[in-house]
Structure formats: structure tokens, C-alpha cells
CSV table of C-alpha atoms (C1' of nucleotides) in Angstrom, one decimal:
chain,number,residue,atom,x,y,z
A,591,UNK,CA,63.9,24.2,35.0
A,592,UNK,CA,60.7,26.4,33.7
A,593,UNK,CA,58.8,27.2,36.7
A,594,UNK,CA,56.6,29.8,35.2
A,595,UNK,CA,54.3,29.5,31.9
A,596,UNK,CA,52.4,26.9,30.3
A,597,UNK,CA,52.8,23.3,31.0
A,598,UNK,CA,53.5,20.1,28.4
A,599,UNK,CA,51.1,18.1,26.9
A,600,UNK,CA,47.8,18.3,27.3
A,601,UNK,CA,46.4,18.1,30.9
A,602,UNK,CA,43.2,18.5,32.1
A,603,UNK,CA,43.8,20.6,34.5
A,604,UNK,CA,40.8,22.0,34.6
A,605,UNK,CA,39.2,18.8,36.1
A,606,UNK,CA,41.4,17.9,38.4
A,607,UNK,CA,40.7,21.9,39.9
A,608,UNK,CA,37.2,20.4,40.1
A,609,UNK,CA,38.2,17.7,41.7
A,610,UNK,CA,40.3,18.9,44.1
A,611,UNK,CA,37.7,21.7,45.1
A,612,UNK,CA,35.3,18.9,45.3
A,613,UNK,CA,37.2,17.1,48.2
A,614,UNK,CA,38.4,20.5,50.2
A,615,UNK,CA,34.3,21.6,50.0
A,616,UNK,CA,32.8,18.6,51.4
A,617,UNK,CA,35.5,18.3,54.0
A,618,UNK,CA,35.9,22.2,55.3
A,619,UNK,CA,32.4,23.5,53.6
A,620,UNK,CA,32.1,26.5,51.8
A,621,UNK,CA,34.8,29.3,53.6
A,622,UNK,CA,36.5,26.5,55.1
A,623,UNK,CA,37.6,25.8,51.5
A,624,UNK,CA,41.0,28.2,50.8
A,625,UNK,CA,41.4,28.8,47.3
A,626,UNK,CA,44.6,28.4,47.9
A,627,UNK,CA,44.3,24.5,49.3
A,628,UNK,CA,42.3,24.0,46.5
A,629,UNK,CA,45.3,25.1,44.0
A,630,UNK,CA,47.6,23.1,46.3
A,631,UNK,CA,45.8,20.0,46.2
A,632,UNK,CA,45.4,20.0,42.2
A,633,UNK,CA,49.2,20.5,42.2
A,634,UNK,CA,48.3,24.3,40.6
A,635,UNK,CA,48.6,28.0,41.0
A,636,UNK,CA,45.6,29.8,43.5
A,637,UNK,CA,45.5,32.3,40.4
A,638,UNK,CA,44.5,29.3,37.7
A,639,UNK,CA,41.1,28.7,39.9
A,640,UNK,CA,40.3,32.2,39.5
A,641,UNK,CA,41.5,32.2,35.5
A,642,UNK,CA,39.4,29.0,34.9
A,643,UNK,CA,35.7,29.9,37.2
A,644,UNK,CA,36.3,33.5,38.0
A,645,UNK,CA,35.2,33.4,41.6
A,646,UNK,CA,34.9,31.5,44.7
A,647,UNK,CA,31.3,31.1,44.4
A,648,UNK,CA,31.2,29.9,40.5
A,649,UNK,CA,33.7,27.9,41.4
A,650,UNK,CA,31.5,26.2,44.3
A,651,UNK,CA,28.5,26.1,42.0
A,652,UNK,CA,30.4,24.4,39.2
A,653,UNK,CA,31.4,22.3,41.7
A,654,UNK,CA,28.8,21.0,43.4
A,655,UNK,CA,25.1,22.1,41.9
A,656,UNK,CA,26.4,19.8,38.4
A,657,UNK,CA,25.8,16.4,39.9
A,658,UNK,CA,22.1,16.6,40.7
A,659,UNK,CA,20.0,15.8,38.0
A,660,UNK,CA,16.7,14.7,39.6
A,661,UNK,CA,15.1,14.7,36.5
A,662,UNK,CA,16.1,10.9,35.7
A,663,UNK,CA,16.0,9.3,38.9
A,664,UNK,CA,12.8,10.5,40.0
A,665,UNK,CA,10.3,8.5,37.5
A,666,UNK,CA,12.2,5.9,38.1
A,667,UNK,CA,11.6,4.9,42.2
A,668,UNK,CA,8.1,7.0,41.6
A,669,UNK,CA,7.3,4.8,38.4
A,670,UNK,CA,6.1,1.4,40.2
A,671,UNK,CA,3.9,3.6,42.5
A,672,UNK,CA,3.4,4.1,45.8
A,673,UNK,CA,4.6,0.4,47.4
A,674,UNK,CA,7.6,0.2,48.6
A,675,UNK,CA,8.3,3.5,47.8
A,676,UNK,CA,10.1,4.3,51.1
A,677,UNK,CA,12.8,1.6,50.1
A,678,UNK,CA,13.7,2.1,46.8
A,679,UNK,CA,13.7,6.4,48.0
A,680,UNK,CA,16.4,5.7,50.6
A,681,UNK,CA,18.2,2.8,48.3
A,682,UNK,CA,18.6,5.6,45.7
A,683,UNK,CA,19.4,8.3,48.2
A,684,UNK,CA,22.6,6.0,49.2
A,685,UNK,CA,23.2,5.4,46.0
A,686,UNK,CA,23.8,9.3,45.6
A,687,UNK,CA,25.7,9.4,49.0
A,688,UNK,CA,27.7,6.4,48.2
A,689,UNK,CA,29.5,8.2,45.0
A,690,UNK,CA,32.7,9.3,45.0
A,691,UNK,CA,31.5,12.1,43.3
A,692,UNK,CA,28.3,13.1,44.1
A,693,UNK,CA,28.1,12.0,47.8
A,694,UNK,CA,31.3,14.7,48.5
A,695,UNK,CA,29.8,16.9,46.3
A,696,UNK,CA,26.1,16.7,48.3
A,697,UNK,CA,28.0,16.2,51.8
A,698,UNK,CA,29.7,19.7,50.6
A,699,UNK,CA,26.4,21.7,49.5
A,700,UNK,CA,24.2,20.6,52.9
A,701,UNK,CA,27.3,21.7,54.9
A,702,UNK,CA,26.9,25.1,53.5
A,703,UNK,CA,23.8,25.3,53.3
A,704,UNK,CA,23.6,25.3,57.2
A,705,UNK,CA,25.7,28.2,57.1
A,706,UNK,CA,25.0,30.6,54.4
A,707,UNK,CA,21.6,31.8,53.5
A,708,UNK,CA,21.9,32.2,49.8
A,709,UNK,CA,23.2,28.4,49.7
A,710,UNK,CA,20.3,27.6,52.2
A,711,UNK,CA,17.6,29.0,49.9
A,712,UNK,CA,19.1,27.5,47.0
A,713,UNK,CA,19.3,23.7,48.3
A,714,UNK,CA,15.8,24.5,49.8
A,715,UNK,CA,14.3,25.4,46.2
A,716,UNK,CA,16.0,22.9,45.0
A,717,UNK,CA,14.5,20.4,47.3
A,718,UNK,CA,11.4,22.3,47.8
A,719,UNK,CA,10.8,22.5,43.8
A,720,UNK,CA,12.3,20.0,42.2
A,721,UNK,CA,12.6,17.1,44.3
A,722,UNK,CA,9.6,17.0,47.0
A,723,UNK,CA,6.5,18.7,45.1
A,724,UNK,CA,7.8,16.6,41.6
A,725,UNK,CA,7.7,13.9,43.8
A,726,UNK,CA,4.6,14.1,45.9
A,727,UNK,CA,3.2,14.9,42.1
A,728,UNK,CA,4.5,11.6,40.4
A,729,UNK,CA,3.3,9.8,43.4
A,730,UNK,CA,-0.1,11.4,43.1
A,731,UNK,CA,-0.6,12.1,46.4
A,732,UNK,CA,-3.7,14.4,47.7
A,733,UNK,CA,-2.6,17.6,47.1
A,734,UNK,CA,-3.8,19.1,50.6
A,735,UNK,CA,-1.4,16.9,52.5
A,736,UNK,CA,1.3,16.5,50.0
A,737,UNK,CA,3.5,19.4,51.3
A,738,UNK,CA,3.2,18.1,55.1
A,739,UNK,CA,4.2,14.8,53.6
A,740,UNK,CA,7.2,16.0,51.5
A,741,UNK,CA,8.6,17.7,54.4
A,742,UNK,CA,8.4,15.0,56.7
A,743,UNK,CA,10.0,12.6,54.4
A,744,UNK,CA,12.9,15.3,53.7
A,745,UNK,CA,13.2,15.7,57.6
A,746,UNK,CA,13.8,11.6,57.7
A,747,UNK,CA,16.0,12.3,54.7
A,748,UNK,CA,18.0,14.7,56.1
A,749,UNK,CA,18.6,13.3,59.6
A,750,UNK,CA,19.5,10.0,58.1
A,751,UNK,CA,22.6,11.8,55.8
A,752,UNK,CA,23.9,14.0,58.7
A,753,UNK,CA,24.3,11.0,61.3
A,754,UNK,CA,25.8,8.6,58.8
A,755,UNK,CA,27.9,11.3,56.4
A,756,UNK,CA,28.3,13.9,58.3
A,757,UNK,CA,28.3,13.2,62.1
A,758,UNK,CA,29.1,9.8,61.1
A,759,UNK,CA,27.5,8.3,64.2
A,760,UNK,CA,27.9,4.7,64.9
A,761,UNK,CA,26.3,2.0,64.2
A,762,UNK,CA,24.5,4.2,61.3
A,763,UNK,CA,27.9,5.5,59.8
A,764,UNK,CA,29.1,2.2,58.7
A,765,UNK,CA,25.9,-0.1,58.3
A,766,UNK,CA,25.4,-1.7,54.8
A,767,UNK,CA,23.3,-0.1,52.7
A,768,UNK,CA,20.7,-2.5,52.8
A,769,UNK,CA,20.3,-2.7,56.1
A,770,UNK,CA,19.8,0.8,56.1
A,771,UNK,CA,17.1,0.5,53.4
A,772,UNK,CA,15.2,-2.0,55.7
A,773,UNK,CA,15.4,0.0,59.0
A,774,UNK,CA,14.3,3.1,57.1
A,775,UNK,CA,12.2,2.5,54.4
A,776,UNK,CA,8.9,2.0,56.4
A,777,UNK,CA,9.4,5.4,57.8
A,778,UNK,CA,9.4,7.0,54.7
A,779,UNK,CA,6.9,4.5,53.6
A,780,UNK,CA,4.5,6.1,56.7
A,781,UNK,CA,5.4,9.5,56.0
A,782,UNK,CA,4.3,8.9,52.0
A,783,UNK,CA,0.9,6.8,52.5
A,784,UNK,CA,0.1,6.6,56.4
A,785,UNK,CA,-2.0,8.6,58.6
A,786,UNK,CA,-1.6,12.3,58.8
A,787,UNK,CA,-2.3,14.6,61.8
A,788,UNK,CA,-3.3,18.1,60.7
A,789,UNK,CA,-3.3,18.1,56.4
A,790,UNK,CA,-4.0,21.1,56.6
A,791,UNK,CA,-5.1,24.8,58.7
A,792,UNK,CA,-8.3,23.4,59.6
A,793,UNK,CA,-6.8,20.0,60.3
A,794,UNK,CA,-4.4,21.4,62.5
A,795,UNK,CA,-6.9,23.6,64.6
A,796,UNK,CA,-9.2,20.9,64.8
A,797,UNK,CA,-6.1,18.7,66.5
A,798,UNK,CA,-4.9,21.2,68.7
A,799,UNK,CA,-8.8,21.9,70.1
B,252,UNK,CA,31.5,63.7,75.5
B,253,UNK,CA,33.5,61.0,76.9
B,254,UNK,CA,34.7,58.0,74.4
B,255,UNK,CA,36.4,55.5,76.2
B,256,UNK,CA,36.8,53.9,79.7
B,257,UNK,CA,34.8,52.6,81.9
B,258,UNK,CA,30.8,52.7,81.7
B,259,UNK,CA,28.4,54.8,84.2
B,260,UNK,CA,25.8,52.9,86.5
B,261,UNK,CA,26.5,49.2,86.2
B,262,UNK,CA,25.0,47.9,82.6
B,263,UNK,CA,25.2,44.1,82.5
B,264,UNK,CA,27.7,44.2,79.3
B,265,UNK,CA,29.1,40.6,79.5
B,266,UNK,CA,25.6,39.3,79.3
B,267,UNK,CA,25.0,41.7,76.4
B,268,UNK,CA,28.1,39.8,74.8
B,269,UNK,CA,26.8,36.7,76.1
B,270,UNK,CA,23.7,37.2,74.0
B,271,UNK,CA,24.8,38.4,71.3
B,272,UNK,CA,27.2,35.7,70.9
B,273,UNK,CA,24.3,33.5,70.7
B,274,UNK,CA,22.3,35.0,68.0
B,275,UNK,CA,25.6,35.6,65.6
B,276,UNK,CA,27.0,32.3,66.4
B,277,UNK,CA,23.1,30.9,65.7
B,278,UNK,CA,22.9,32.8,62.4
B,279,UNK,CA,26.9,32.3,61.0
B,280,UNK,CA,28.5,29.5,62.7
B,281,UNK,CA,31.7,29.1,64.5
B,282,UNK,CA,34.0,30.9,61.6
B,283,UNK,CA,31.6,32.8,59.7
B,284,UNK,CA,30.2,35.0,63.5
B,285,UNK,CA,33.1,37.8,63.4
B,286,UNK,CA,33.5,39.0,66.9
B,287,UNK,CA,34.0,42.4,65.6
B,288,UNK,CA,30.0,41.3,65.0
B,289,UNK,CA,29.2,40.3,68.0
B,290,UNK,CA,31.0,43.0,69.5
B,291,UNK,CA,29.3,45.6,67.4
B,292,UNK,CA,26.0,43.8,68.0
B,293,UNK,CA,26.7,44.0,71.2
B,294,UNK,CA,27.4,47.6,71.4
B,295,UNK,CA,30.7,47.9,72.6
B,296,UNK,CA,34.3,47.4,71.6
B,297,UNK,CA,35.8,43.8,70.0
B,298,UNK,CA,38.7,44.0,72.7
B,299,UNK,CA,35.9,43.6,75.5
B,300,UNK,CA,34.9,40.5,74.4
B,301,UNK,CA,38.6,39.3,74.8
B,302,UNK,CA,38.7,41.0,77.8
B,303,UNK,CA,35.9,38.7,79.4
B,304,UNK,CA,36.4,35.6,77.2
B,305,UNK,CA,40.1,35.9,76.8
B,306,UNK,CA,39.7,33.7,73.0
B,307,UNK,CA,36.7,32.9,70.2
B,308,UNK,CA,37.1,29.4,71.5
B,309,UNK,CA,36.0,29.9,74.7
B,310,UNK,CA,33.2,32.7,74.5
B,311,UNK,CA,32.1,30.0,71.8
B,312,UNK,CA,31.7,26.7,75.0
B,313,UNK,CA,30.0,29.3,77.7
B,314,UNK,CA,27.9,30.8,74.9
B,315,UNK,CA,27.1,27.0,73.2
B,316,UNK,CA,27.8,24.3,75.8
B,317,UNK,CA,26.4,25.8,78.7
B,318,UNK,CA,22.7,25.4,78.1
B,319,UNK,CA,22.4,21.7,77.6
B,320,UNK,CA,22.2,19.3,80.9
B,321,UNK,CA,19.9,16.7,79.8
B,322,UNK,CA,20.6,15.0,83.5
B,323,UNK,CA,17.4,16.8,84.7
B,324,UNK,CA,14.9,16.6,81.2
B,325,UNK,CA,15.7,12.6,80.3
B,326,UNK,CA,14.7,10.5,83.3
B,327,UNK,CA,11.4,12.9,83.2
B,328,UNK,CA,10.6,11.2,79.4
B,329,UNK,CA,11.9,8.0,79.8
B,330,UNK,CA,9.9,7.7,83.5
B,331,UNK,CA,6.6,6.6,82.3
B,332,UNK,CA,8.2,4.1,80.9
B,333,UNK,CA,8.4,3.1,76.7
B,334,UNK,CA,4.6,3.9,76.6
B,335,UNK,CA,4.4,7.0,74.3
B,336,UNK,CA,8.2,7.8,74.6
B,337,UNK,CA,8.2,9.1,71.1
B,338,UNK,CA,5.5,11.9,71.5
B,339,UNK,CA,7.5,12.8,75.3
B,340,UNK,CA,10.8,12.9,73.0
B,341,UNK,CA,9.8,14.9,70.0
B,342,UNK,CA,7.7,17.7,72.5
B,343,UNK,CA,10.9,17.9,75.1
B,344,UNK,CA,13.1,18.8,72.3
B,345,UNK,CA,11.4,20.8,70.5
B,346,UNK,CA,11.0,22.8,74.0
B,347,UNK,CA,14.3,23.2,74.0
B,348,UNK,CA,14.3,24.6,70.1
B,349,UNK,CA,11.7,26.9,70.5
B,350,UNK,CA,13.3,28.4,73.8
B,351,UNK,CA,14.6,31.9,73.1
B,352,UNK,CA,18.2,31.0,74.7
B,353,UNK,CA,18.3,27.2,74.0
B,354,UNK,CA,17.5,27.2,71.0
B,355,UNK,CA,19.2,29.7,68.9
B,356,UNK,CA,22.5,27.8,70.9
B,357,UNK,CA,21.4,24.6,69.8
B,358,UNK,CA,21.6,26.0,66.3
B,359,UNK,CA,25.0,27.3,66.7
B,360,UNK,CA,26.4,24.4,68.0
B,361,UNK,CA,24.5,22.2,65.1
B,362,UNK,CA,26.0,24.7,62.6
B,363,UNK,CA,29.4,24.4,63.5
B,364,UNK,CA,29.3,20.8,64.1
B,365,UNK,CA,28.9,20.3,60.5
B,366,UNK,CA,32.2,22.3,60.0
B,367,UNK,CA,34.6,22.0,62.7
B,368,UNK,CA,35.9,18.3,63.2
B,369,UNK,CA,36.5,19.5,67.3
B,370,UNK,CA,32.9,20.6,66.8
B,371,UNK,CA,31.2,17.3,65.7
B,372,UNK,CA,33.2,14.7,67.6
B,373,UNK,CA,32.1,17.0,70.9
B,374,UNK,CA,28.5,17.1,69.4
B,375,UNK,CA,29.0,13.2,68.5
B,376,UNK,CA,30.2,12.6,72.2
B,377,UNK,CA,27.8,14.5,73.9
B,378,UNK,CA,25.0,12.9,72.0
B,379,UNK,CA,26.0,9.8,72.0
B,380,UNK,CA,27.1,9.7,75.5
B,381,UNK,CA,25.2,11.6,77.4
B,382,UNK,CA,22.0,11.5,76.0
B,383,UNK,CA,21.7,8.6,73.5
B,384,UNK,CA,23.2,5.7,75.8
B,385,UNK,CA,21.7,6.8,78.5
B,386,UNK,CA,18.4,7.1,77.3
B,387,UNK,CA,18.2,3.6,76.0
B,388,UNK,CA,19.6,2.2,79.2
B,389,UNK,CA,17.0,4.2,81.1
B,390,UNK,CA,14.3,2.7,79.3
B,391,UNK,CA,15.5,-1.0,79.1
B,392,UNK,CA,16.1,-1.7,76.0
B,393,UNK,CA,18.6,-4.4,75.0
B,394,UNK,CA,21.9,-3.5,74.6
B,395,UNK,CA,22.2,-5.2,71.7
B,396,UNK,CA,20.0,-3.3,69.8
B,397,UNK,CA,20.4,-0.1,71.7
B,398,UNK,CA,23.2,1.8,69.9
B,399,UNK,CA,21.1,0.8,66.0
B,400,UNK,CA,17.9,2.1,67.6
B,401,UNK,CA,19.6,5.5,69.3
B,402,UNK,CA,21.6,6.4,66.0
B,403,UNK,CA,18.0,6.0,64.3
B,404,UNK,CA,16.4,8.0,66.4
B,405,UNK,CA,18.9,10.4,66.7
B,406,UNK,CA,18.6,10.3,62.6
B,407,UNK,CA,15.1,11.9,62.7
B,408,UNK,CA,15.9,14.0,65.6
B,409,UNK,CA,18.8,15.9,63.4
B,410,UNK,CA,16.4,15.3,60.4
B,411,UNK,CA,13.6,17.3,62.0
B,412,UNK,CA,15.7,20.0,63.7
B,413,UNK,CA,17.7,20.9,60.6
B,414,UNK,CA,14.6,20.8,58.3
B,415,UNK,CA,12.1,22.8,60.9
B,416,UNK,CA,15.2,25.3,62.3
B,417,UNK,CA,18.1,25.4,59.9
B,418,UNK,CA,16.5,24.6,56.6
B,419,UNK,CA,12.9,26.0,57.3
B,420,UNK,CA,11.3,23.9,54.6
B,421,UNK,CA,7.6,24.6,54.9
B,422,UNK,CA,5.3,23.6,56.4
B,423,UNK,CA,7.1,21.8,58.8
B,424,UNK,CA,8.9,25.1,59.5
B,425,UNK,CA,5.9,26.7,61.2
B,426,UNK,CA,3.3,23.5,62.3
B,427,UNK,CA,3.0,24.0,65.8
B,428,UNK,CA,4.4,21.7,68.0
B,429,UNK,CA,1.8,19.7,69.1
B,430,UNK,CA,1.3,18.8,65.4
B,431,UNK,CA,4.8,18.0,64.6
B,432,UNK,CA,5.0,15.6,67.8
B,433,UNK,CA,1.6,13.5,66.7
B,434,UNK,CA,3.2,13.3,63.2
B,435,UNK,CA,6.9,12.6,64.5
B,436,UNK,CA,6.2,10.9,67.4
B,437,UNK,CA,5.3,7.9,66.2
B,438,UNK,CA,8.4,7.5,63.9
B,439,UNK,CA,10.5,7.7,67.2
B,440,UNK,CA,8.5,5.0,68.8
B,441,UNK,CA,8.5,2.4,66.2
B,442,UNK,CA,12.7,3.3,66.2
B,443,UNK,CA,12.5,2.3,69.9
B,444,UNK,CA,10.3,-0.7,70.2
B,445,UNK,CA,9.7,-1.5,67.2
B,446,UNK,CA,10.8,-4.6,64.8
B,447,UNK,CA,14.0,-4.0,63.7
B,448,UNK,CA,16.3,-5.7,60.8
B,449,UNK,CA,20.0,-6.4,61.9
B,450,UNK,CA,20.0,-5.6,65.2
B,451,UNK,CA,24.0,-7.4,65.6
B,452,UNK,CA,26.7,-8.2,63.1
B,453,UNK,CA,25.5,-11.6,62.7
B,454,UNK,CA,21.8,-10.3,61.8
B,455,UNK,CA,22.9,-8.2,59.5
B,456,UNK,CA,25.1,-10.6,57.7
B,457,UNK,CA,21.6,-12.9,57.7
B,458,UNK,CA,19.7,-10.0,56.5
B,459,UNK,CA,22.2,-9.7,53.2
B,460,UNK,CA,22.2,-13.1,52.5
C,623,DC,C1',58.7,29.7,10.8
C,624,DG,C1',56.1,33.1,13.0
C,625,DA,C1',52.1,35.1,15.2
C,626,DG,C1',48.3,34.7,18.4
C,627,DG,C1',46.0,32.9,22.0
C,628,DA,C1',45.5,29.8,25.8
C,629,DA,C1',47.7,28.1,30.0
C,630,DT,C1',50.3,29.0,33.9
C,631,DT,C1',52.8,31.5,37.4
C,632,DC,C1',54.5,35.6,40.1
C,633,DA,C1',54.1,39.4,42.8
C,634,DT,C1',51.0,42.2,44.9
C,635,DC,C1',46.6,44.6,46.5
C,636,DT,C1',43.0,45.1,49.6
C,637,DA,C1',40.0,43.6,53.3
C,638,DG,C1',38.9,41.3,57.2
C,639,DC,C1',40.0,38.4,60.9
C,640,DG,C1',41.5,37.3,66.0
C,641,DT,C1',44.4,39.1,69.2
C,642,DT,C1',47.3,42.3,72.2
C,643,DG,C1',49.0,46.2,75.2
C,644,DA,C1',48.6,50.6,76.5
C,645,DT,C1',45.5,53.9,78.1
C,646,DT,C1',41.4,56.1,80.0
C,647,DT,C1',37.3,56.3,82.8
C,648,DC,C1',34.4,54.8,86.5
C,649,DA,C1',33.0,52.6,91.0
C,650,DA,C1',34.1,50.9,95.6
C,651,DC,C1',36.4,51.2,99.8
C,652,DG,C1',39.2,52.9,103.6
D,1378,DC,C1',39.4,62.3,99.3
D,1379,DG,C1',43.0,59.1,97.3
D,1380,DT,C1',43.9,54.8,95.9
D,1381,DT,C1',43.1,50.5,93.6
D,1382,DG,C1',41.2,47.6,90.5
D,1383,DA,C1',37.7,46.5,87.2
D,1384,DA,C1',35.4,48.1,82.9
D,1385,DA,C1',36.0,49.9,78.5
D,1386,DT,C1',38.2,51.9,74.4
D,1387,DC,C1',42.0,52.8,71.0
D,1388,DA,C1',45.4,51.7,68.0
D,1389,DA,C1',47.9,48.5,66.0
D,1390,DC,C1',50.1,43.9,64.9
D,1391,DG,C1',50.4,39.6,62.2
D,1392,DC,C1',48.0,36.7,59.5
D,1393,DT,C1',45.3,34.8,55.9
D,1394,DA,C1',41.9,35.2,52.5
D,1395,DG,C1',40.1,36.2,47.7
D,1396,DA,C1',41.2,38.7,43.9
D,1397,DT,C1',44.0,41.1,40.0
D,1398,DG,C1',47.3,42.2,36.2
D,1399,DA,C1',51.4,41.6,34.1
D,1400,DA,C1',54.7,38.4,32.6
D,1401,DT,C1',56.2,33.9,30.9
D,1402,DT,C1',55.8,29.5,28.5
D,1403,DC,C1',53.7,26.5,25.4
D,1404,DC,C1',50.4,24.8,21.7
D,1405,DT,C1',48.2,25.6,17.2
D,1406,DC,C1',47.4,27.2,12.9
D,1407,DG,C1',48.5,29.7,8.8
DNA sequence: CGAGGAATTCATCTAGCGTTGATTTCAACG
DNA sequence: CGTTGAAATCAACGCTAGATGAATTCCTCG
């Protein structure tokens, strides 16, 4: 009985180290995650996880900043313009949430990213550059109020995924998607095209006078 | 030069603790605030904080739980009735955000609600119970749509405090409040009154059909 | 078949955590 | 004053974490 050494075969062990680390993130967040539970759960030694991704935090960014590819998605719910935007946003939000990889994987980067400020900054570029201004761009929304606009909808956005994925508050936590799309969408749909208070500085000072 | 026993005059140490507590808690979260931190922070030795709190647990609910009695703030917004509920909403919280003791405790407890599963279901309780139910009931809404319209509300509530206080995604970081409330506002009140897609099981089955 | 390298484990190091018990200093009270 | 108890520190325990380096097994290719 060969305990030590390589195994037989050919087994992707690597993935299923991904894998695993993929479930123990989202569910215990960044230092919640033991190496060690991670190794147990792919059935492996803590050491492999260090010889495969060197360190904790590779290991969490192999993990978890893969699956976001914006790139696609975007053009596609910006590409019929601006109606019924808010609907097809949230449906492919879900979408995302709804994986079995990508929604653990998300669930696992906003939980540390309310904890540590290097993951904070990084899911705030991420949002920040690459989903909101693209966005606000493809859209072609006045530039002025675009930023007020982007963060309102990512405040909606945000809310929405910590009641139903995180918090999992009921009835939100286990509505069909659809439903959700319907409830939603218009606020996103207001935040995108409605009526603004304060685009900008001068906006703002105005209101407040 | 005398090193250890008992202090001269009478400082106020245990609210030093108390404090600090607060702002490492806010900044870390339950596991990552060390109390050797908040000890240090604190200016004093780590076996104090013991010495007053007895465990991490429970200098965690005095520090965290105490704050928060919405008995006294929620029949002041839900009085005048549903009338402009949604501005009332959005300024009484973020009163309690921008307070210098409220808020950084709010911030804790959000933090570690995303991590701890004793954390959120207490968060999950308290919010549903205690503030959500009760709100709708104070303002009359029907209990059949209540809990949908409270977790949506409560979806843009955690939405805009994450994004404004955890996150700080500009602008919506730094808009003062009065802005934020005539941009949010509205938002809350259409959750509230109004139209709403599946209110019951049996609308929502409609709804997908 | 033999050698080299990749895969895997083992034992161990170091650092930090929460917690504890003994010990020292100070304030209050008779 | 002398005593008592609270306030505060010190030193240490036990635990768990991430990381490391050597050792072992297996696959692959010449």
C-alpha cells in the first residue's frame, strides 16, 4: 500500500485543487479558506496546492479572477440599446450567479472583497473599469452623468446578489429568475435612462441650495 | 518607571477598548481584527480585553449589537404614512452610516455577516424581523406582498451601503446625502407601493407562463 | 532498460492567534 | 494606615495556519 509518491494514471488533479478551492472560498471567503481543507476536499496533500500555485493568494486569483470575461457579454445586453436594458442586465447578472462555477467563484471574490483592501480595490477596478464605464460607454450615455449612473446601477447590483446569494433572504433567495428580472429591471432601467438629481458638482450644489 | 499593574487617576480604558474594537472590527472583520490589535490600538495589554470581555465573541455583540434599536427610529419614518417613505428611509440610514459610532459598527457587523454563518443568520434575523416585518406592517401594506417588497428594499439598502461604505465606488462614495436620498429614494418607494410582478406563488407561476 | 523529471507525500518550521493564571500596582474604605 | 478588590501587565500554553525542503513514487522518452 504506497502512501507516498506519485499517483496512477493520469488525474487532473490539478482541477479538482481548483475546484475544491473554489467551493471552500465562496463558502468561508478568503482566510476562512485553510489550505489544508482545500487539500482535504480534493482528496490531496496541503503541500500539492502550494507545489501547483505557489501561494495562497495565486491560488485565490487562479481561482476566482478566471471566470470573468466581460469582454463578451457586455456588447451583447448593450448591443440592442438602451430599452430594456435593465432586464436583460439583471437576466445576465443571474445568469453569472446561477453557474456552478462562476456564481461560487463571484459569491467568493465579493466576500473578500468586503474584507481585505487589496481584494476590495481589485473588484472595484474591475467593476469600476471594465464593467461600469465600458458599459455607460457602449450605452452612450452623457458622459457627465454616466459615473453617477454606473454607480447607482452597481449599488442595485450589489444589493440584489448579497440578499439572494449571500444573505440569502427570503422570498428574494429562492424567487425564479424571471421574476426577479421583472421586479428589478425597471430599477436599473431608471438608474440607466431616468431622471438624475445632481450629474454633476454644480448639479449637486444647485440641489442642495 | 513602573510597567505593570494598575493605572494612576481613573482613565476610561474599557471604553478605549470599546472603541477600538469598533474601528478594527469595521476595518478587518470578525476573524481578520486580532485582539492583540485592538489591544495595541487600544494602548494597553491583549489580556485586558479578556479581562473585561472574558472572549472575542462577546467584546464582538457589545461592540456590534449594541448600537442598533430601530424600535425608536422606524415608527418616526413610517408615521407620515407611505407618502415619501423612500426619501425618510434612505436619509434615516444613512444617519446611522455616517455616525461616527454607528456606523463604523454597522460596517463590522456587515463585514462579518458575509463570513460567519452565526453572523448572517443573526444579521438575516434581525433584519428581517425586527426591522423589515415590522416596517411593512407599520405602514399597511399587504401581507401578501410584504416579505417580496421588504427583501427588495432591503436589496438596495445592502446595495447602497456596501457600494457607498465598503466598496467606496465613486461617486456614490462621497455625494452627500441629500443627493444620494433624491436619487435612491425613489427606487425604495416604487419597491413599496409600487406595481409589482408575482407578488404570491400563484402569481409567479402566472408570470412564467 | 535506465535516466530524468513531474507528481505526491512527509515531517517540520515559523508566526500568529485566542486564551489563561500568576503577579504587580493602584484606589477606596474603614 | 492596612486591607481588600479592581485594574493592569507578564509570560506562557495550545492551537492552527501557510509555507518549505527533502524524500518517494510514477510516467515518459531515449
Amino acid at each position: 500500500m504506497a502512501r507516498t509518491g506519485r499517483r496512477r494514471g493520469s488525474p487532473d488533479t490539478r482541477e479538482a485543487i481548483v475546484s475544491a478551492a473554489r467551493a471552500v472560498f465562496a463558502e468561508h471567503g478568503y482566510d476562512g479558506a485553510a489550505i489544508r481543507a482545500i487539500a482535504a476536499r480534493a482528496g490531496v496533500d496541503p503541500a500539492l496546492v502550494h507545489h501547483y500555485f505557489g501561494t495562497k493568494e495565486k491560488l485565490f486569483l487562479a481561482v476566482v479572477a478566471a471566470p470573468f470575461d466581460p469582454g463578451e457579454v457586455l456588447p451583447r445586453i448593450t448591443g440592442p440599446g438602451t430599452d430594456g436594458f435593465g432586464e436583460r442586465l439583471i437576466r445576465a447578472l443571474l445568469a453569472v450567479w446561477e453557474d456552478p462555477v462562476r456564481g461560487p467563484a463571484a459569491l467568493a471574490l465579493l466576500r473578500s472583497a468586503l474584507r481585505h483592501d487589496w481584494s476590495a480595490r481589485m473588484l472595484r477596478e474591475f467593476l469600476t473599469n471594465r464593467v461600469l464605464r465600458r458599459g455607460m460607454q457602449l450605452l452612450e450615455i452623457d458622459p457627465a452623468e454616466a459615473p453617477l449612473r454606473a454607480s447607482l446601477v452597481a449599488s442595485q447590483i450589489v444589493g440584489l446578489v448579497g440578499i439572494r446569494y449571500a444573505l440569502r433572504i427570503e422570498p428574494l433567495a429562492s424567487l425564479p429568475v424571471e421574476v426577479v428580472v421583472a421586479n428589478v429591471g425597471p430599477t436599473i432601467q431608471r438608474y440607466v435612462t431616468g431622471p438624475l438629481v445632481g450629474r454633476d458638482a454644480v448639479a449637486i450644489a444647485e440641489h442642495l441650495r
